[in-house]
Amino acid sequence: MDMDIVFATNNLHKLEEIGALLGERFRLIGLKELNINGDIPEDHLTLEENASQKAWYIYDLTGRDCFADDTGLEVDALKGAPGVYSARYSMIGHPTFPEMEPAEGNIRKLLFEMEGKNVRNARFRTVIALVLGGKEYQFEGVVDGRITEVPSGAKGFGYDPVFRPDGYEITFAEMDLALKNQISHRALAVAQLVQKLKGM
Ligand code: ITT
């Protein structure tokens, strides 16, 4: 049986990644299709609270089962930053590189903050909040890796050019989407989401 599920995101890269991961049993509905434009509020201090806020916001607006993903890059040498502020990292405090695209500015600021640091461990963490029949469920996916010295690769999005997952010699931005989707933080969280949805 096919199932419609709304993905509460404005990020088309995420929509593509999760669309590929969900498979044919589920029809993913983006916000554009529902004529919902503009930013979804996400103003909390944790990924868990933000994912929840985004999912309930769209559920309350549409009455449809839906889920949201909040993702952060947590860098040990920066005490877990940018973390929940990953999307607007370069704009925090004194905006750095305001003339650049957000992703590029974020990467430039991250590499600047990491200059001279030998410990480069980091992890991507995704929290998915699913609102199904008025009840909420959460799923987490984590992938460990390292921040590279320079960006490389043009695939993927966001911080992908500077993140090399453990066990690989290439960054996420050098991987085909199929490989990123086998090992990524988002893939791990989505696998649990699919388990839940299949059980319905
Ligand atoms: P929505 O809130 O509309 O879903 P967003 O792009 O604001 O979209 P997040 O708040 O979850 O999404 O994103 C946090 C930041 O982390 C943002 O700068 C993304 O580009 C980046 N990011 C998220 N997933 C990523 C991934 O798989 N690879 C690289 N960067 C990623």
PDB file of C-alpha atoms and ligand atoms in Angstrom:
ATOM      1  CA  MET A   1       0.000   0.000   0.000  1.00  0.00           C
ATOM      2  CA  ASP A   2       1.363   3.418  -0.903  1.00  0.00           C
ATOM      3  CA  MET A   3       1.531   6.051   1.762  1.00  0.00           C
ATOM      4  CA  ASP A   4       1.745   9.826   1.421  1.00  0.00           C
ATOM      5  CA  ILE A   5       4.046  11.554   3.856  1.00  0.00           C
ATOM      6  CA  VAL A   6       4.910  15.230   4.079  1.00  0.00           C
ATOM      7  CA  PHE A   7       8.541  16.237   4.560  1.00  0.00           C
ATOM      8  CA  ALA A   8       8.684  19.578   6.395  1.00  0.00           C
ATOM      9  CA  THR A   9      11.777  21.063   4.768  1.00  0.00           C
ATOM     10  CA  ASN A  10      12.750  23.918   2.489  1.00  0.00           C
ATOM     11  CA  ASN A  11      16.017  22.191   1.635  1.00  0.00           C
ATOM     12  CA  LEU A  12      15.719  20.563  -1.809  1.00  0.00           C
ATOM     13  CA  HIS A  13      18.920  18.535  -1.286  1.00  0.00           C
ATOM     14  CA  LYS A  14      17.382  16.884   1.761  1.00  0.00           C
ATOM     15  CA  LEU A  15      14.195  16.215  -0.201  1.00  0.00           C
ATOM     16  CA  GLU A  16      16.239  14.492  -2.918  1.00  0.00           C
ATOM     17  CA  GLU A  17      18.283  12.431  -0.445  1.00  0.00           C
ATOM     18  CA  ILE A  18      15.324  11.239   1.567  1.00  0.00           C
ATOM     19  CA  GLY A  19      13.199  10.682  -1.549  1.00  0.00           C
ATOM     20  CA  ALA A  20      15.873   8.263  -2.799  1.00  0.00           C
ATOM     21  CA  LEU A  21      16.045   6.561   0.612  1.00  0.00           C
ATOM     22  CA  LEU A  22      12.336   6.028   1.182  1.00  0.00           C
ATOM     23  CA  GLY A  23      11.733   3.892  -1.879  1.00  0.00           C
ATOM     24  CA  GLU A  24       8.588   3.464  -3.896  1.00  0.00           C
ATOM     25  CA  ARG A  25       6.200   2.544  -1.107  1.00  0.00           C
ATOM     26  CA  PHE A  26       6.102   6.085   0.132  1.00  0.00           C
ATOM     27  CA  ARG A  27       5.220   9.218  -1.784  1.00  0.00           C
ATOM     28  CA  LEU A  28       7.141  12.124  -0.390  1.00  0.00           C
ATOM     29  CA  ILE A  29       5.266  15.427  -0.502  1.00  0.00           C
ATOM     30  CA  GLY A  30       7.360  18.583  -0.342  1.00  0.00           C
ATOM     31  CA  LEU A  31       6.155  21.922   0.958  1.00  0.00           C
ATOM     32  CA  LYS A  32       6.078  23.418  -2.550  1.00  0.00           C
ATOM     33  CA  GLU A  33       3.449  20.873  -3.548  1.00  0.00           C
ATOM     34  CA  LEU A  34       1.332  22.088  -0.615  1.00  0.00           C
ATOM     35  CA  ASN A  35       1.939  25.735  -1.551  1.00  0.00           C
ATOM     36  CA  ILE A  36       3.682  26.395   1.741  1.00  0.00           C
ATOM     37  CA  ASN A  37       6.424  28.935   1.231  1.00  0.00           C
ATOM     38  CA  GLY A  38       8.699  30.779   3.606  1.00  0.00           C
ATOM     39  CA  ASP A  39      10.812  29.657   6.516  1.00  0.00           C
ATOM     40  CA  ILE A  40       9.602  27.152   9.068  1.00  0.00           C
ATOM     41  CA  PRO A  41      10.396  28.388  12.580  1.00  0.00           C
ATOM     42  CA  GLU A  42      13.337  26.630  14.273  1.00  0.00           C
ATOM     43  CA  ASP A  43      14.452  28.660  17.252  1.00  0.00           C
ATOM     44  CA  HIS A  44      15.415  26.149  19.932  1.00  0.00           C
ATOM     45  CA  LEU A  45      18.777  25.131  21.362  1.00  0.00           C
ATOM     46  CA  THR A  46      18.788  21.445  20.399  1.00  0.00           C
ATOM     47  CA  LEU A  47      18.339  19.457  17.198  1.00  0.00           C
ATOM     48  CA  GLU A  48      15.628  17.415  18.949  1.00  0.00           C
ATOM     49  CA  GLU A  49      13.541  20.483  19.808  1.00  0.00           C
ATOM     50  CA  ASN A  50      14.008  22.054  16.367  1.00  0.00           C
ATOM     51  CA  ALA A  51      13.039  18.887  14.496  1.00  0.00           C
ATOM     52  CA  SER A  52       9.978  18.616  16.695  1.00  0.00           C
ATOM     53  CA  GLN A  53       9.070  22.275  16.217  1.00  0.00           C
ATOM     54  CA  LYS A  54       9.305  22.010  12.421  1.00  0.00           C
ATOM     55  CA  ALA A  55       7.235  18.819  12.230  1.00  0.00           C
ATOM     56  CA  TRP A  56       4.455  20.110  14.516  1.00  0.00           C
ATOM     57  CA  TYR A  57       4.373  23.452  12.711  1.00  0.00           C
ATOM     58  CA  ILE A  58       3.557  21.746   9.419  1.00  0.00           C
ATOM     59  CA  TYR A  59       1.251  19.186  11.058  1.00  0.00           C
ATOM     60  CA  ASP A  60      -0.759  21.986  12.688  1.00  0.00           C
ATOM     61  CA  LEU A  61      -0.902  23.846   9.377  1.00  0.00           C
ATOM     62  CA  THR A  62      -1.934  20.893   7.203  1.00  0.00           C
ATOM     63  CA  GLY A  63      -3.312  18.186   9.505  1.00  0.00           C
ATOM     64  CA  ARG A  64      -1.194  15.672   7.572  1.00  0.00           C
ATOM     65  CA  ASP A  65       1.267  13.115   8.880  1.00  0.00           C
ATOM     66  CA  CYS A  66       4.694  14.595   8.407  1.00  0.00           C
ATOM     67  CA  PHE A  67       8.303  14.565   9.497  1.00  0.00           C
ATOM     68  CA  ALA A  68      11.168  17.045   9.751  1.00  0.00           C
ATOM     69  CA  ASP A  69      14.930  16.653   9.917  1.00  0.00           C
ATOM     70  CA  ASP A  70      17.295  18.862  11.866  1.00  0.00           C
ATOM     71  CA  THR A  71      20.978  18.286  11.282  1.00  0.00           C
ATOM     72  CA  GLY A  72      24.109  19.678  12.863  1.00  0.00           C
ATOM     73  CA  LEU A  73      27.835  19.296  12.378  1.00  0.00           C
ATOM     74  CA  GLU A  74      29.486  18.856  15.792  1.00  0.00           C
ATOM     75  CA  VAL A  75      33.225  19.533  15.849  1.00  0.00           C
ATOM     76  CA  ASP A  76      35.162  18.373  18.934  1.00  0.00           C
ATOM     77  CA  ALA A  77      37.877  21.036  18.742  1.00  0.00           C
ATOM     78  CA  LEU A  78      35.145  23.705  18.657  1.00  0.00           C
ATOM     79  CA  LYS A  79      33.305  22.252  21.666  1.00  0.00           C
ATOM     80  CA  GLY A  80      30.505  20.897  19.498  1.00  0.00           C
ATOM     81  CA  ALA A  81      30.042  24.006  17.301  1.00  0.00           C
ATOM     82  CA  PRO A  82      28.514  24.785  14.872  1.00  0.00           C
ATOM     83  CA  GLY A  83      25.995  22.167  16.091  1.00  0.00           C
ATOM     84  CA  VAL A  84      22.454  23.451  16.177  1.00  0.00           C
ATOM     85  CA  TYR A  85      23.671  26.693  14.553  1.00  0.00           C
ATOM     86  CA  SER A  86      25.134  24.921  11.497  1.00  0.00           C
ATOM     87  CA  ALA A  87      22.809  26.624   8.995  1.00  0.00           C
ATOM     88  CA  ARG A  88      23.650  30.178  10.093  1.00  0.00           C
ATOM     89  CA  TYR A  89      27.177  29.618  11.454  1.00  0.00           C
ATOM     90  CA  SER A  90      28.891  32.339   9.439  1.00  0.00           C
ATOM     91  CA  MET A  91      26.215  34.877  10.381  1.00  0.00           C
ATOM     92  CA  ILE A  92      26.548  34.473  14.162  1.00  0.00           C
ATOM     93  CA  GLY A  93      28.105  37.371  16.050  1.00  0.00           C
ATOM     94  CA  HIS A  94      30.159  39.446  13.687  1.00  0.00           C
ATOM     95  CA  PRO A  95      29.028  38.092  10.288  1.00  0.00           C
ATOM     96  CA  THR A  96      31.962  36.571   8.432  1.00  0.00           C
ATOM     97  CA  PHE A  97      31.968  36.469   4.622  1.00  0.00           C
ATOM     98  CA  PRO A  98      28.403  37.933   4.335  1.00  0.00           C
ATOM     99  CA  GLU A  99      28.972  38.365   0.590  1.00  0.00           C
ATOM    100  CA  MET A 100      29.184  34.598   0.038  1.00  0.00           C
ATOM    101  CA  GLU A 101      26.536  31.937  -0.406  1.00  0.00           C
ATOM    102  CA  PRO A 102      25.640  30.603   3.067  1.00  0.00           C
ATOM    103  CA  ALA A 103      27.232  27.181   2.519  1.00  0.00           C
ATOM    104  CA  GLU A 104      30.459  28.710   1.255  1.00  0.00           C
ATOM    105  CA  GLY A 105      30.607  31.259   4.082  1.00  0.00           C
ATOM    106  CA  ASN A 106      29.970  28.520   6.646  1.00  0.00           C
ATOM    107  CA  ILE A 107      32.793  26.390   5.250  1.00  0.00           C
ATOM    108  CA  ARG A 108      35.191  29.334   5.156  1.00  0.00           C
ATOM    109  CA  LYS A 109      34.420  30.214   8.774  1.00  0.00           C
ATOM    110  CA  LEU A 110      34.777  26.577   9.865  1.00  0.00           C
ATOM    111  CA  LEU A 111      38.177  26.204   8.184  1.00  0.00           C
ATOM    112  CA  PHE A 112      39.278  29.524   9.681  1.00  0.00           C
ATOM    113  CA  GLU A 113      38.283  28.377  13.195  1.00  0.00           C
ATOM    114  CA  MET A 114      40.065  25.051  12.606  1.00  0.00           C
ATOM    115  CA  GLU A 115      43.347  26.590  11.442  1.00  0.00           C
ATOM    116  CA  GLY A 116      46.281  24.992  13.269  1.00  0.00           C
ATOM    117  CA  LYS A 117      44.081  22.417  15.025  1.00  0.00           C
ATOM    118  CA  ASN A 118      45.373  18.849  14.885  1.00  0.00           C
ATOM    119  CA  VAL A 119      42.370  17.182  16.460  1.00  0.00           C
ATOM    120  CA  ARG A 120      39.814  17.359  13.639  1.00  0.00           C
ATOM    121  CA  ASN A 121      37.205  14.823  14.747  1.00  0.00           C
ATOM    122  CA  ALA A 122      33.597  15.744  14.023  1.00  0.00           C
ATOM    123  CA  ARG A 123      30.234  14.167  13.510  1.00  0.00           C
ATOM    124  CA  PHE A 124      27.078  14.863  11.573  1.00  0.00           C
ATOM    125  CA  ARG A 125      23.996  14.251  13.663  1.00  0.00           C
ATOM    126  CA  THR A 126      20.476  14.138  12.246  1.00  0.00           C
ATOM    127  CA  VAL A 127      17.331  14.037  14.315  1.00  0.00           C
ATOM    128  CA  ILE A 128      14.083  13.234  12.539  1.00  0.00           C
ATOM    129  CA  ALA A 129      10.805  14.051  14.256  1.00  0.00           C
ATOM    130  CA  LEU A 130       7.775  12.229  12.870  1.00  0.00           C
ATOM    131  CA  VAL A 131       4.253  13.315  13.709  1.00  0.00           C
ATOM    132  CA  LEU A 132       1.917  10.463  12.927  1.00  0.00           C
ATOM    133  CA  GLY A 133      -1.724  10.480  13.938  1.00  0.00           C
ATOM    134  CA  GLY A 134      -1.040  13.313  16.359  1.00  0.00           C
ATOM    135  CA  LYS A 135       1.787  11.464  18.170  1.00  0.00           C
ATOM    136  CA  GLU A 136       5.496  12.245  17.893  1.00  0.00           C
ATOM    137  CA  TYR A 137       8.386   9.814  17.378  1.00  0.00           C
ATOM    138  CA  GLN A 138      12.087  10.691  17.063  1.00  0.00           C
ATOM    139  CA  PHE A 139      14.983   8.953  15.307  1.00  0.00           C
ATOM    140  CA  GLU A 140      18.681   9.811  15.396  1.00  0.00           C
ATOM    141  CA  GLY A 141      21.518   9.086  12.978  1.00  0.00           C
ATOM    142  CA  VAL A 142      25.187   9.869  13.587  1.00  0.00           C
ATOM    143  CA  VAL A 143      28.227   9.557  11.339  1.00  0.00           C
ATOM    144  CA  ASP A 144      31.738  10.184  12.653  1.00  0.00           C
ATOM    145  CA  GLY A 145      34.517  11.662  10.579  1.00  0.00           C
ATOM    146  CA  ARG A 146      37.057  14.442  10.256  1.00  0.00           C
ATOM    147  CA  ILE A 147      37.171  18.025   9.023  1.00  0.00           C
ATOM    148  CA  THR A 148      39.558  18.275   6.077  1.00  0.00           C
ATOM    149  CA  GLU A 149      42.149  21.051   5.683  1.00  0.00           C
ATOM    150  CA  VAL A 150      40.664  22.227   2.376  1.00  0.00           C
ATOM    151  CA  PRO A 151      37.308  21.716   0.637  1.00  0.00           C
ATOM    152  CA  SER A 152      37.107  19.058  -2.048  1.00  0.00           C
ATOM    153  CA  GLY A 153      34.319  17.741  -4.222  1.00  0.00           C
ATOM    154  CA  ALA A 154      31.275  19.364  -5.794  1.00  0.00           C
ATOM    155  CA  LYS A 155      28.494  16.899  -5.020  1.00  0.00           C
ATOM    156  CA  GLY A 156      26.184  16.964  -2.020  1.00  0.00           C
ATOM    157  CA  PHE A 157      25.539  20.222  -0.170  1.00  0.00           C
ATOM    158  CA  GLY A 158      26.284  22.246   2.944  1.00  0.00           C
ATOM    159  CA  TYR A 159      29.442  21.116   4.748  1.00  0.00           C
ATOM    160  CA  ASP A 160      29.938  18.018   2.554  1.00  0.00           C
ATOM    161  CA  PRO A 161      33.169  19.325   0.886  1.00  0.00           C
ATOM    162  CA  VAL A 162      34.995  19.479   4.252  1.00  0.00           C
ATOM    163  CA  PHE A 163      33.675  16.303   5.920  1.00  0.00           C
ATOM    164  CA  ARG A 164      35.472  12.990   5.397  1.00  0.00           C
ATOM    165  CA  PRO A 165      33.587  10.107   7.034  1.00  0.00           C
ATOM    166  CA  ASP A 166      35.646   7.545   8.973  1.00  0.00           C
ATOM    167  CA  GLY A 167      36.736   4.620   6.789  1.00  0.00           C
ATOM    168  CA  TYR A 168      36.848   6.678   3.564  1.00  0.00           C
ATOM    169  CA  GLU A 169      39.560   8.693   1.860  1.00  0.00           C
ATOM    170  CA  ILE A 170      37.089  11.070   0.196  1.00  0.00           C
ATOM    171  CA  THR A 171      34.683  13.720   1.414  1.00  0.00           C
ATOM    172  CA  PHE A 172      30.900  13.443   1.206  1.00  0.00           C
ATOM    173  CA  ALA A 173      31.086  15.959  -1.657  1.00  0.00           C
ATOM    174  CA  GLU A 174      33.288  13.556  -3.652  1.00  0.00           C
ATOM    175  CA  MET A 175      30.861  10.656  -3.215  1.00  0.00           C
ATOM    176  CA  ASP A 176      28.004   9.688  -5.460  1.00  0.00           C
ATOM    177  CA  LEU A 177      24.674  10.270  -3.759  1.00  0.00           C
ATOM    178  CA  ALA A 178      24.126   6.492  -3.713  1.00  0.00           C
ATOM    179  CA  LEU A 179      27.201   6.011  -1.506  1.00  0.00           C
ATOM    180  CA  LYS A 180      26.439   8.961   0.772  1.00  0.00           C
ATOM    181  CA  ASN A 181      22.950   7.520   1.134  1.00  0.00           C
ATOM    182  CA  GLN A 182      24.364   4.173   2.295  1.00  0.00           C
ATOM    183  CA  ILE A 183      26.396   5.590   5.151  1.00  0.00           C
ATOM    184  CA  SER A 184      25.185   9.056   6.099  1.00  0.00           C
ATOM    185  CA  HIS A 185      23.688  10.386   9.329  1.00  0.00           C
ATOM    186  CA  ARG A 186      20.455  11.058   7.429  1.00  0.00           C
ATOM    187  CA  ALA A 187      20.378   7.526   5.984  1.00  0.00           C
ATOM    188  CA  LEU A 188      20.737   6.027   9.479  1.00  0.00           C
ATOM    189  CA  ALA A 189      17.887   8.124  10.834  1.00  0.00           C
ATOM    190  CA  VAL A 190      15.709   7.451   7.782  1.00  0.00           C
ATOM    191  CA  ALA A 191      16.193   3.675   8.132  1.00  0.00           C
ATOM    192  CA  GLN A 192      14.498   3.906  11.542  1.00  0.00           C
ATOM    193  CA  LEU A 193      11.793   6.178  10.131  1.00  0.00           C
ATOM    194  CA  VAL A 194      11.052   3.616   7.409  1.00  0.00           C
ATOM    195  CA  GLN A 195      10.852   0.812   9.990  1.00  0.00           C
ATOM    196  CA  LYS A 196       8.267   2.821  11.890  1.00  0.00           C
ATOM    197  CA  LEU A 197       6.244   3.719   8.787  1.00  0.00           C
ATOM    198  CA  LYS A 198       6.291   0.132   7.496  1.00  0.00           C
ATOM    199  CA  GLY A 199       4.915  -1.057  10.802  1.00  0.00           C
ATOM    200  CA  MET A 200       1.831   1.144  10.381  1.00  0.00           C
TER     201      MET A 200
HETATM  202  P1  ITT B   1      15.268  22.802   6.728  1.00  0.00           P
HETATM  203  O1  ITT B   1      15.387  23.343   8.130  1.00  0.00           O
HETATM  204  O2  ITT B   1      14.276  23.542   5.883  1.00  0.00           O
HETATM  205  O3  ITT B   1      15.060  21.319   6.693  1.00  0.00           O
HETATM  206  P2  ITT B   1      18.067  23.616   6.539  1.00  0.00           P
HETATM  207  O4  ITT B   1      19.016  23.644   5.379  1.00  0.00           O
HETATM  208  O5  ITT B   1      17.843  24.864   7.332  1.00  0.00           O
HETATM  209  O6  ITT B   1      16.679  23.019   5.986  1.00  0.00           O
HETATM  210  P3  ITT B   1      19.187  22.261   8.876  1.00  0.00           P
HETATM  211  O7  ITT B   1      18.796  23.360   9.796  1.00  0.00           O
HETATM  212  O8  ITT B   1      18.961  20.868   9.310  1.00  0.00           O
HETATM  213  O9  ITT B   1      18.463  22.409   7.462  1.00  0.00           O
HETATM  214  O10 ITT B   1      20.678  22.367   8.362  1.00  0.00           O
HETATM  215  C1  ITT B   1      21.762  22.662   9.155  1.00  0.00           C
HETATM  216  C2  ITT B   1      22.967  22.970   8.320  1.00  0.00           C
HETATM  217  O11 ITT B   1      23.690  21.758   8.112  1.00  0.00           O
HETATM  218  C3  ITT B   1      22.741  23.588   6.948  1.00  0.00           C
HETATM  219  O12 ITT B   1      23.752  24.548   6.740  1.00  0.00           O
HETATM  220  C4  ITT B   1      22.931  22.443   5.983  1.00  0.00           C
HETATM  221  O13 ITT B   1      23.490  22.890   4.759  1.00  0.00           O
HETATM  222  C5  ITT B   1      23.908  21.559   6.731  1.00  0.00           C
HETATM  223  N1  ITT B   1      23.653  20.153   6.438  1.00  0.00           N
HETATM  224  C6  ITT B   1      22.534  19.448   6.740  1.00  0.00           C
HETATM  225  N2  ITT B   1      22.635  18.188   6.277  1.00  0.00           N
HETATM  226  C7  ITT B   1      23.850  18.105   5.665  1.00  0.00           C
HETATM  227  C8  ITT B   1      24.516  17.079   4.959  1.00  0.00           C
HETATM  228  O14 ITT B   1      23.982  15.883   4.784  1.00  0.00           O
HETATM  229  N3  ITT B   1      25.733  17.344   4.466  1.00  0.00           N
HETATM  230  C9  ITT B   1      26.296  18.557   4.625  1.00  0.00           C
HETATM  231  N4  ITT B   1      25.723  19.587   5.249  1.00  0.00           N
HETATM  232  C10 ITT B   1      24.495  19.372   5.770  1.00  0.00           C
END
